[in-house]
Amino acid sequence: MEENDTLTADGNIDSTAQEQVLPRPEDLGISITSGSADGIPALTVGDTFEYPVTVSWNVQGSSLLVVPVSSVNAKGLTQLGVSQVSARSVKDGAEVASITFTYKIMVQDTGDLNIPALKFEIPTSLGSSIDLRSESVPVRVDAPFNPLPIVVGAFVAACLIFAGLWRAKRRARARATVAAESAAAAALREKMVVLKQRVNTADSREWLLELEGVCKEFAAGKFGAPANTVNLETLVKDGKLEGWENLVEEFAHARYGGGKRDGFENKETWKAAMKLMGISEDDE
């Protein structure tokens, strides 16, 4: 092939040389470009995108037959189809012809993938073809965004926070209950201490009625009822105050008359009440 070989109007190579040596594409002003000016878009699995490859040449009124002979099928990439568009333009006073092949590609895997080099052939009258090859282009594919882990994580975090608040409130209520019970027990113990100090000096009837009032406060706290509504006799009959029978009889006797009692009798009644209410004399 001599240097003055040219392309004919039908896209064939006209050569006067006997040696069948094909020229290089660049020697004939043929070039190939791939990809759009904006580059490859951000991709996730399942996306489809278009990938253009353009073959252009500088000729005056002639055309070339450009045949794609490969596909973009590769690891993680599948070719869905290809279309082509021819165009002509004028650049620096010379006419430029081009053919753009647009490949439609589906992404089927994640990671660093590659659009393979694409091969094209331009048949010549010599029985051979001029080969063109595009550049291989790297493609980054990410997994599709999945909001489920975030939603689940937020739900679990909310549950943990709620559980923590609920436990904190429950502990606070328990502490308040214990504190209230302790305060009520301390108040009963203090009143019993005063009664113990008066076993020998107070009027027996008044002393017994005061002791009955303390016992009603104990029963009110035990059964969650107002002290002024507590009836010890009813509670004993209902079996809710076992062992209180003798003490309740003493209270009834005091309410309906009573009589002279020695200090040691009051002391024994006091001890019985302390035991029934679960108050230890060692705490006094």
Tab-separated table of C-alpha atoms in Angstrom:
chain	number	residue	atom	x	y	z
A	1	MET	CA	0.000	0.000	0.000
A	2	GLU	CA	1.451	3.349	-1.078
A	3	GLU	CA	1.081	6.546	0.955
A	4	ASN	CA	-1.190	8.074	-1.721
A	5	ASP	CA	-3.858	5.366	-1.321
A	6	THR	CA	-7.316	6.907	-0.746
A	7	LEU	CA	-10.818	5.869	0.200
A	8	THR	CA	-13.293	5.537	-2.657
A	9	ALA	CA	-16.857	6.861	-2.572
A	10	ASP	CA	-18.232	3.437	-1.675
A	11	GLY	CA	-15.941	3.146	1.359
A	12	ASN	CA	-13.369	0.815	-0.249
A	13	ILE	CA	-9.621	1.283	-0.379
A	14	ASP	CA	-8.267	2.101	-3.885
A	15	SER	CA	-4.685	0.884	-4.139
A	16	THR	CA	-2.332	0.762	-7.082
A	17	ALA	CA	0.255	-1.184	-5.176
A	18	GLN	CA	0.714	-4.868	-5.617
A	19	GLU	CA	1.501	-5.459	-1.951
A	20	GLN	CA	-1.706	-5.887	0.053
A	21	VAL	CA	-0.781	-4.006	3.218
A	22	LEU	CA	-3.721	-2.264	4.949
A	23	PRO	CA	-3.155	1.234	6.280
A	24	ARG	CA	-3.700	2.072	9.918
A	25	PRO	CA	-6.988	3.841	10.823
A	26	GLU	CA	-5.181	6.982	11.934
A	27	ASP	CA	-3.366	7.147	8.591
A	28	LEU	CA	-6.782	7.436	6.932
A	29	GLY	CA	-8.072	9.989	9.416
A	30	ILE	CA	-10.336	7.466	11.146
A	31	SER	CA	-10.757	7.819	14.918
A	32	ILE	CA	-12.890	6.183	17.610
A	33	THR	CA	-14.143	7.675	20.866
A	34	SER	CA	-16.235	6.080	23.598
A	35	GLY	CA	-18.434	7.364	26.399
A	36	SER	CA	-20.367	10.605	26.783
A	37	ALA	CA	-18.955	13.936	27.874
A	38	ASP	CA	-20.693	13.569	31.255
A	39	GLY	CA	-19.019	10.227	31.918
A	40	ILE	CA	-20.617	7.112	33.405
A	41	PRO	CA	-23.490	7.932	35.813
A	42	ALA	CA	-23.623	6.622	39.367
A	43	LEU	CA	-24.857	3.056	39.101
A	44	THR	CA	-26.527	0.480	41.333
A	45	VAL	CA	-27.533	-3.100	40.655
A	46	GLY	CA	-30.506	-3.277	38.272
A	47	ASP	CA	-29.812	0.082	36.587
A	48	THR	CA	-29.653	0.451	32.818
A	49	PHE	CA	-27.575	3.083	31.062
A	50	GLU	CA	-26.476	4.074	27.556
A	51	TYR	CA	-22.883	3.904	26.405
A	52	PRO	CA	-22.048	5.632	23.052
A	53	VAL	CA	-19.096	4.757	20.816
A	54	THR	CA	-18.405	7.069	17.833
A	55	VAL	CA	-16.331	6.295	14.726
A	56	SER	CA	-15.486	9.388	12.668
A	57	TRP	CA	-13.345	10.124	9.582
A	58	ASN	CA	-12.286	13.023	7.414
A	59	VAL	CA	-13.434	12.402	3.820
A	60	GLN	CA	-15.012	14.549	1.127
A	61	GLY	CA	-18.364	13.112	0.236
A	62	SER	CA	-17.390	9.461	0.834
A	63	SER	CA	-18.796	7.048	3.393
A	64	LEU	CA	-17.568	3.997	5.283
A	65	LEU	CA	-19.231	0.780	6.287
A	66	VAL	CA	-18.501	0.271	10.007
A	67	VAL	CA	-19.502	-3.104	11.408
A	68	PRO	CA	-19.585	-3.786	15.191
A	69	VAL	CA	-18.204	-7.273	15.807
A	70	SER	CA	-18.226	-7.489	19.623
A	71	SER	CA	-20.581	-6.810	22.533
A	72	VAL	CA	-20.364	-5.235	25.955
A	73	ASN	CA	-21.326	-8.473	27.690
A	74	ALA	CA	-18.871	-8.915	30.558
A	75	LYS	CA	-18.830	-9.722	34.261
A	76	GLY	CA	-21.787	-7.909	35.822
A	77	LEU	CA	-22.799	-6.193	32.544
A	78	THR	CA	-25.355	-7.338	29.955
A	79	GLN	CA	-26.007	-5.745	26.575
A	80	LEU	CA	-29.719	-5.210	26.020
A	81	GLY	CA	-29.424	-3.693	22.562
A	82	VAL	CA	-27.519	-1.326	20.268
A	83	SER	CA	-28.603	1.432	17.907
A	84	GLN	CA	-26.640	3.577	15.454
A	85	VAL	CA	-26.906	7.089	14.054
A	86	SER	CA	-24.881	8.620	11.180
A	87	ALA	CA	-23.980	12.298	11.020
A	88	ARG	CA	-21.902	14.792	9.030
A	89	SER	CA	-20.345	18.077	10.101
A	90	VAL	CA	-17.680	20.542	9.010
A	91	LYS	CA	-14.573	20.969	11.101
A	92	ASP	CA	-11.719	23.336	10.138
A	93	GLY	CA	-13.136	23.578	6.621
A	94	ALA	CA	-13.165	19.809	6.133
A	95	GLU	CA	-16.197	17.560	6.110
A	96	VAL	CA	-16.300	15.017	8.944
A	97	ALA	CA	-18.556	11.964	8.852
A	98	SER	CA	-19.384	9.818	11.876
A	99	ILE	CA	-21.379	6.842	13.053
A	100	THR	CA	-22.393	6.613	16.728
A	101	PHE	CA	-23.270	3.221	18.170
A	102	THR	CA	-25.279	3.513	21.391
A	103	TYR	CA	-25.250	0.411	23.585
A	104	LYS	CA	-27.963	-0.118	26.178
A	105	ILE	CA	-26.443	-1.911	29.152
A	106	MET	CA	-27.936	-3.476	32.303
A	107	VAL	CA	-25.945	-3.712	35.530
A	108	GLN	CA	-26.245	-7.080	37.280
A	109	ASP	CA	-23.452	-7.075	39.857
A	110	THR	CA	-21.693	-4.758	42.296
A	111	GLY	CA	-18.085	-3.713	42.602
A	112	ASP	CA	-15.448	-2.466	40.176
A	113	LEU	CA	-16.544	-3.629	36.714
A	114	ASN	CA	-15.256	-2.849	33.223
A	115	ILE	CA	-16.949	-2.071	29.938
A	116	PRO	CA	-14.755	-4.127	27.604
A	117	ALA	CA	-12.922	-2.766	24.572
A	118	LEU	CA	-15.339	-2.894	21.632
A	119	LYS	CA	-14.169	-4.041	18.231
A	120	PHE	CA	-15.334	-2.710	14.851
A	121	GLU	CA	-14.383	-3.645	11.261
A	122	ILE	CA	-14.295	-1.575	8.067
A	123	PRO	CA	-14.348	-3.865	5.001
A	124	THR	CA	-12.021	-2.988	2.075
A	125	SER	CA	-11.766	-4.027	-1.569
A	126	LEU	CA	-8.660	-6.014	-0.725
A	127	GLY	CA	-10.790	-8.667	0.985
A	128	SER	CA	-9.582	-7.706	4.461
A	129	SER	CA	-10.946	-5.297	7.028
A	130	ILE	CA	-9.501	-2.399	8.943
A	131	ASP	CA	-9.899	-3.087	12.657
A	132	LEU	CA	-10.923	-0.458	15.203
A	133	ARG	CA	-10.966	-0.944	18.935
A	134	SER	CA	-12.335	1.316	21.693
A	135	GLU	CA	-10.797	1.717	25.139
A	136	SER	CA	-11.919	-0.390	28.107
A	137	VAL	CA	-13.751	1.795	30.623
A	138	PRO	CA	-13.957	1.070	34.378
A	139	VAL	CA	-17.389	1.221	36.027
A	140	ARG	CA	-18.150	1.400	39.740
A	141	VAL	CA	-21.424	-0.239	40.815
A	142	ASP	CA	-22.799	0.050	44.330
A	143	ALA	CA	-25.502	-1.967	46.019
A	144	PRO	CA	-28.929	-0.295	45.956
A	145	PHE	CA	-29.801	1.737	49.024
A	146	ASN	CA	-31.711	-0.367	51.520
A	147	PRO	CA	-33.487	1.648	54.223
A	148	LEU	CA	-34.574	-1.468	56.124
A	149	PRO	CA	-31.450	-1.745	58.359
A	150	ILE	CA	-31.796	1.929	59.277
A	151	VAL	CA	-35.490	1.533	60.045
A	152	VAL	CA	-34.860	-1.627	62.069
A	153	GLY	CA	-31.948	0.010	63.890
A	154	ALA	CA	-34.046	3.077	64.700
A	155	PHE	CA	-36.895	0.857	65.908
A	156	VAL	CA	-34.564	-1.206	68.110
A	157	ALA	CA	-32.966	1.983	69.488
A	158	ALA	CA	-36.407	3.421	70.231
A	159	CYS	CA	-37.413	0.194	71.969
A	160	LEU	CA	-34.240	0.219	74.054
A	161	ILE	CA	-34.781	3.862	75.009
A	162	PHE	CA	-38.425	3.180	75.868
A	163	ALA	CA	-37.458	0.112	77.894
A	164	GLY	CA	-34.774	2.099	79.706
A	165	LEU	CA	-37.216	4.894	80.539
A	166	TRP	CA	-39.846	2.378	81.635
A	167	ARG	CA	-37.351	0.606	83.912
A	168	ALA	CA	-36.188	3.923	85.311
A	169	LYS	CA	-39.774	4.974	86.051
A	170	ARG	CA	-40.548	1.586	87.577
A	171	ARG	CA	-37.481	1.804	89.807
A	172	ALA	CA	-38.427	5.344	90.750
A	173	ARG	CA	-41.954	4.201	91.651
A	174	ALA	CA	-40.536	1.285	93.615
A	175	ARG	CA	-38.202	3.596	95.507
A	176	ALA	CA	-41.065	5.987	96.175
A	177	THR	CA	-43.228	3.109	97.410
A	178	VAL	CA	-40.460	1.818	99.655
A	179	ALA	CA	-39.827	5.313	100.950
A	180	ALA	CA	-43.528	5.815	101.641
A	181	GLU	CA	-43.788	2.458	103.377
A	182	SER	CA	-40.683	3.212	105.393
A	183	ALA	CA	-42.068	6.600	106.359
A	184	ALA	CA	-45.421	5.042	107.359
A	185	ALA	CA	-43.645	2.324	109.356
A	186	ALA	CA	-41.479	4.933	111.062
A	187	ALA	CA	-44.564	6.987	111.949
A	188	LEU	CA	-46.285	3.897	113.435
A	189	ARG	CA	-43.153	2.970	115.380
A	190	GLU	CA	-42.892	6.475	116.770
A	191	LYS	CA	-46.524	6.397	117.934
A	192	MET	CA	-45.980	2.993	119.539
A	193	VAL	CA	-42.936	4.349	121.377
A	194	VAL	CA	-45.086	7.143	122.825
A	195	LEU	CA	-47.734	4.617	123.870
A	196	LYS	CA	-45.110	2.440	125.555
A	197	GLN	CA	-43.943	5.405	127.550
A	198	ARG	CA	-47.519	6.008	128.782
A	199	VAL	CA	-48.534	2.470	129.808
A	200	ASN	CA	-48.390	3.382	133.511
A	201	THR	CA	-49.642	6.980	133.406
A	202	ALA	CA	-52.444	7.190	130.843
A	203	ASP	CA	-56.068	6.361	131.410
A	204	SER	CA	-56.427	2.739	130.336
A	205	ARG	CA	-59.527	3.328	128.229
A	206	GLU	CA	-58.009	6.315	126.369
A	207	TRP	CA	-54.739	4.451	126.011
A	208	LEU	CA	-56.440	1.441	124.422
A	209	LEU	CA	-58.429	3.641	122.037
A	210	GLU	CA	-55.213	5.389	120.985
A	211	LEU	CA	-53.622	1.979	120.393
A	212	GLU	CA	-56.660	0.977	118.331
A	213	GLY	CA	-56.150	4.091	116.181
A	214	VAL	CA	-52.532	3.079	115.526
A	215	CYS	CA	-53.674	-0.429	114.600
A	216	LYS	CA	-56.248	1.014	112.197
A	217	GLU	CA	-53.490	3.042	110.514
A	218	PHE	CA	-51.471	-0.184	110.132
A	219	ALA	CA	-54.489	-2.000	108.604
A	220	ALA	CA	-55.184	0.963	106.293
A	221	GLY	CA	-51.621	0.807	104.943
A	222	LYS	CA	-51.766	-2.983	104.635
A	223	PHE	CA	-55.049	-3.073	102.688
A	224	GLY	CA	-54.860	0.309	100.923
A	225	ALA	CA	-57.909	1.877	102.531
A	226	PRO	CA	-58.437	5.171	104.404
A	227	ALA	CA	-57.871	4.772	108.132
A	228	ASN	CA	-61.296	6.239	108.989
A	229	THR	CA	-63.004	3.465	107.021
A	230	VAL	CA	-61.121	0.539	108.585
A	231	ASN	CA	-63.120	-1.810	110.814
A	232	LEU	CA	-60.799	-4.178	112.630
A	233	GLU	CA	-63.622	-6.476	113.768
A	234	THR	CA	-64.788	-6.967	110.153
A	235	LEU	CA	-61.256	-7.688	109.003
A	236	VAL	CA	-60.862	-10.293	111.739
A	237	LYS	CA	-64.177	-11.931	110.838
A	238	ASP	CA	-63.142	-12.015	107.166
A	239	GLY	CA	-59.921	-13.780	108.137
A	240	LYS	CA	-57.725	-10.921	106.952
A	241	LEU	CA	-56.185	-10.270	110.398
A	242	GLU	CA	-55.334	-13.647	111.833
A	243	GLY	CA	-54.383	-13.680	115.545
A	244	TRP	CA	-55.941	-10.272	116.217
A	245	GLU	CA	-59.052	-11.638	117.939
A	246	ASN	CA	-57.980	-10.962	121.578
A	247	LEU	CA	-56.602	-7.519	120.748
A	248	VAL	CA	-59.805	-6.501	118.939
A	249	GLU	CA	-61.877	-7.724	121.930
A	250	GLU	CA	-59.842	-5.461	124.216
A	251	PHE	CA	-60.503	-2.491	121.921
A	252	ALA	CA	-64.253	-3.269	121.905
A	253	HIS	CA	-64.317	-3.574	125.711
A	254	ALA	CA	-62.586	-0.182	126.006
A	255	ARG	CA	-65.057	1.475	123.593
A	256	TYR	CA	-68.098	0.187	125.506
A	257	GLY	CA	-67.033	0.925	129.060
A	258	GLY	CA	-63.653	-0.425	129.906
A	259	GLY	CA	-62.327	-0.524	133.417
A	260	LYS	CA	-59.282	-0.071	135.592
A	261	ARG	CA	-56.174	-1.784	134.208
A	262	ASP	CA	-52.702	-2.137	135.602
A	263	GLY	CA	-49.698	-0.827	133.699
A	264	PHE	CA	-48.292	-4.323	133.123
A	265	GLU	CA	-51.592	-5.275	131.357
A	266	ASN	CA	-51.206	-2.333	129.019
A	267	LYS	CA	-47.580	-3.330	128.451
A	268	GLU	CA	-48.616	-6.872	127.476
A	269	THR	CA	-51.283	-5.512	125.137
A	270	TRP	CA	-48.656	-3.177	123.639
A	271	LYS	CA	-46.282	-6.124	123.061
A	272	ALA	CA	-49.052	-8.120	121.396
A	273	ALA	CA	-49.874	-5.210	119.066
A	274	MET	CA	-46.175	-4.729	118.216
A	275	LYS	CA	-45.873	-8.397	117.268
A	276	LEU	CA	-49.068	-8.415	115.193
A	277	MET	CA	-47.931	-5.304	113.269
A	278	GLY	CA	-44.449	-6.724	112.748
A	279	ILE	CA	-42.670	-3.962	114.618
A	280	SER	CA	-39.597	-5.141	116.488
A	281	GLU	CA	-38.974	-3.876	119.994
A	282	ASP	CA	-35.245	-3.816	119.172
A	283	ASP	CA	-35.910	-0.939	116.822
A	284	GLU	CA	-37.059	1.225	119.691
